Tab-separated table of C-alpha atoms and ligand atoms in Angstrom:
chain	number	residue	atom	x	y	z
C	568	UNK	CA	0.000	0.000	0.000
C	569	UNK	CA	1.085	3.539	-0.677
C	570	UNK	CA	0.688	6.780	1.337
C	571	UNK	CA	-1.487	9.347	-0.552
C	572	UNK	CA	-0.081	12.413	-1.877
C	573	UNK	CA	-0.615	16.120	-0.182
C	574	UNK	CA	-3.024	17.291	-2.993
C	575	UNK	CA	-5.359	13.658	-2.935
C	576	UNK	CA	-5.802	14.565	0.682
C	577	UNK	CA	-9.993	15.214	1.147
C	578	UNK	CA	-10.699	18.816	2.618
C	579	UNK	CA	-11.239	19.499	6.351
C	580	UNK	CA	-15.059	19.111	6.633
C	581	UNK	CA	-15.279	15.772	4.596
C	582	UNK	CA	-12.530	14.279	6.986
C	583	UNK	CA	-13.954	15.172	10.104
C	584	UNK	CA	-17.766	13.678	9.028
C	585	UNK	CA	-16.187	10.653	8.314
C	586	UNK	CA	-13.900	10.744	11.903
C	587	UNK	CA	-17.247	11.695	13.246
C	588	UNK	CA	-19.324	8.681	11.481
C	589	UNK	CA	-16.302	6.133	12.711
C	590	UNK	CA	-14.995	5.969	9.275
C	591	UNK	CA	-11.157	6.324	7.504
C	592	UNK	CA	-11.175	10.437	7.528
C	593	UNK	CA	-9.203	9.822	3.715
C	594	UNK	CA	-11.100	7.298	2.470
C	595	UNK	CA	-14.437	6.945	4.122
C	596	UNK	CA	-14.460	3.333	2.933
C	597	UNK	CA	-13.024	1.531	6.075
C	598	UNK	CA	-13.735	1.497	9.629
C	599	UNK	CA	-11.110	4.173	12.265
C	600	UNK	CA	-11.677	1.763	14.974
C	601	UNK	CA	-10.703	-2.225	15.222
C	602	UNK	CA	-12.687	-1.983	18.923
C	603	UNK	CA	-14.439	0.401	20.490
C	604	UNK	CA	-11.896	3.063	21.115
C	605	UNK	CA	-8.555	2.013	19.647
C	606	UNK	CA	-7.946	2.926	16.182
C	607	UNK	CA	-6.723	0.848	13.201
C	608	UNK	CA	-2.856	0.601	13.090
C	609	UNK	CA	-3.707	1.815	9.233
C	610	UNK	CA	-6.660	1.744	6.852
C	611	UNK	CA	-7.845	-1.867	4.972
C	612	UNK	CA	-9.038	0.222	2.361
C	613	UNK	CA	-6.287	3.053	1.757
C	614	UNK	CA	-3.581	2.229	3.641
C	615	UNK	CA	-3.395	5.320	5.385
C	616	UNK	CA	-1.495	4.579	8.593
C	617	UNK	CA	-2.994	6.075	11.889
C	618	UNK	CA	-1.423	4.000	14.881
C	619	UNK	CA	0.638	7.360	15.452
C	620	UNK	CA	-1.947	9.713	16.154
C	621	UNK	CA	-3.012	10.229	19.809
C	622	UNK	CA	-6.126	12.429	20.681
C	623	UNK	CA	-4.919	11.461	24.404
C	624	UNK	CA	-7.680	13.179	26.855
C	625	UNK	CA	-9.072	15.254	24.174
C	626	UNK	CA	-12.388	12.719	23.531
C	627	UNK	CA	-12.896	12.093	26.822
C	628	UNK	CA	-12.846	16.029	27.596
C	629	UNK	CA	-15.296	17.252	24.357
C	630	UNK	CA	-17.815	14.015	25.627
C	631	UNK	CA	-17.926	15.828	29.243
C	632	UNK	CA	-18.595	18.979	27.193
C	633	UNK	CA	-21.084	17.409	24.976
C	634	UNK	CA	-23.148	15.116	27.210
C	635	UNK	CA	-22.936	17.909	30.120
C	636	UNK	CA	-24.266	20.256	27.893
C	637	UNK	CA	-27.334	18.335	26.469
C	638	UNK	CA	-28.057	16.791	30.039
C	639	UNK	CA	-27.957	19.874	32.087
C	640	UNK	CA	-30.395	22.049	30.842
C	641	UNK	CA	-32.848	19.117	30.454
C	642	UNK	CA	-32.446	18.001	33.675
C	643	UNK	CA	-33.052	21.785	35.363
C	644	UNK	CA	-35.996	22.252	32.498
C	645	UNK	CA	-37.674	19.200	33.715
C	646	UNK	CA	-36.384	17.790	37.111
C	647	UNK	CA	-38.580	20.911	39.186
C	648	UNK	CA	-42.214	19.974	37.942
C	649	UNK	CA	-41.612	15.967	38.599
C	650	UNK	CA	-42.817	14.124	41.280
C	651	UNK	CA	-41.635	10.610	41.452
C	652	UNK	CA	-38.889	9.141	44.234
C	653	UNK	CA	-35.480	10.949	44.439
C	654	UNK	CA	-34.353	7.728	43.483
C	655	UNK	CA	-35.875	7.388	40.233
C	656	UNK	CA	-34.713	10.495	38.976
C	657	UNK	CA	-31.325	9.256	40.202
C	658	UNK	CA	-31.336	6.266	38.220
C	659	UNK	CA	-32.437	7.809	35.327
C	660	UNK	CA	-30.179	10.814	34.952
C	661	UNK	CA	-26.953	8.910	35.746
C	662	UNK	CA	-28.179	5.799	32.851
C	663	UNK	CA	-29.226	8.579	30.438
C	664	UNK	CA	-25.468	10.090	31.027
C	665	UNK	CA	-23.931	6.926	30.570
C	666	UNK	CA	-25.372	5.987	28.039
C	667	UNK	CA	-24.944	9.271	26.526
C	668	UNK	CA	-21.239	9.196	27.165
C	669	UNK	CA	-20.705	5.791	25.801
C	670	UNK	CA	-22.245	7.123	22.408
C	671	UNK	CA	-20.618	9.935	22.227
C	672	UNK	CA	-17.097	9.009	23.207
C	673	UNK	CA	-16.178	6.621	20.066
C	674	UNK	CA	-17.700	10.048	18.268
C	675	UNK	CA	-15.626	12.693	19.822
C	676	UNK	CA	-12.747	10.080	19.331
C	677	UNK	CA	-13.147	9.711	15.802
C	678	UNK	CA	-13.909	13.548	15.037
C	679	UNK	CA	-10.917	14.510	16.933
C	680	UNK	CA	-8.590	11.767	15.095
C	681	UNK	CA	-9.286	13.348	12.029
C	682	UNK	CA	-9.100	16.792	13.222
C	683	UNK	CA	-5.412	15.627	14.164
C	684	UNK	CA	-5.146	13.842	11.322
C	685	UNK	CA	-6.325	16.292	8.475
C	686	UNK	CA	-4.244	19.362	9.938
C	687	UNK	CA	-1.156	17.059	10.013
C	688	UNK	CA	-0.690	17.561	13.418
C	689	UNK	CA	0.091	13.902	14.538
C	690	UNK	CA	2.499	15.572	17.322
C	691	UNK	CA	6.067	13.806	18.613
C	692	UNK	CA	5.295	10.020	17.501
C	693	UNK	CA	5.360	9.256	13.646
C	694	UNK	CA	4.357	6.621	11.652
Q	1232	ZN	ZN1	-8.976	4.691	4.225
C-alpha cells in the first residue's frame, strides 16, 4: 500500500464527518476503529497509517462537554415539575449520562482523530 499524496488529501469538513461517522477520515471506505476506542494501526481500504496519532484526553474532555451540555439544561428544564422518588430520577439521569457518554465518546474520538489527522498535526510520535 502507498501513502497518498498532499493534494489527494480530502478537505477538512469531509474528513472530520467521516472521523465523526467512525470511518477512515481519507477514504471513508473503512472502519477508524478495530474496537471500540482504539484505532486501526492503518486503513484496509487506503492504507493510510494512523497508529501514530493520539487524541490522548481530548475525547474524553469534548464528551464531558457534549453530554454535560445536552443533560444539564434538560435536567433543570424538567427535574422541578416531577414528582416521582429521588431515586428514580437518580437512576435515570446517571443511565441517560452513561449511556450518553458511551455514544458519544467513540464520536468525539473519531472527530478529533481526524481533526489531528487532516491538519497534520500527529504531534512527537510518527508513523
Ligand atoms: Zn482509508
Amino acid at each position: 500500500m502507498h501513502q497518498i499524496q498532499e493534494q489527494d488529501r480530502p478537505a477538512l469538513m469531509p474528513a472530520l464527518r467521516r472521523g465523526l461517522l467512525g470511518r477512515c477520515p481519507n477514504c471513508g471506505r473503512a472502519r477508524l476503529f478495530a474496537s471500540y476506542l482504539k484505532q486501526v494501526d492503518r486503513c484496509p481500504a487506503c492504507g493510510e497509517a494512523y497508529r501514530h496519532i493520539r487524541s490522548d484526553d481530548a475525547a474524553p474532555w469534548l464528551t464531558i462537554l457534549v453530554v454535560g451540555h445536552l443533560l444539564a439544561p434538560f435536567i433543570l428544564w424538567i427535574e422541578p415539575g416531577l414528582t416521582w422518588p429521588t431515586w428514580v430520577s437518580i437512576a435515570l439521569w446517571c443511565s441517560a449520562t452513561l449511556a450518553l457518554t458511551f455514544l458519544v465518546l467513540p464520536r468525539a474520538k473519531g472527530f478529533l482523530l481526524s481533526a489531528i489527522w487532516a491538519m497534520r498535526a500527529p504531534g512527537s510520535e510518527r508513523d
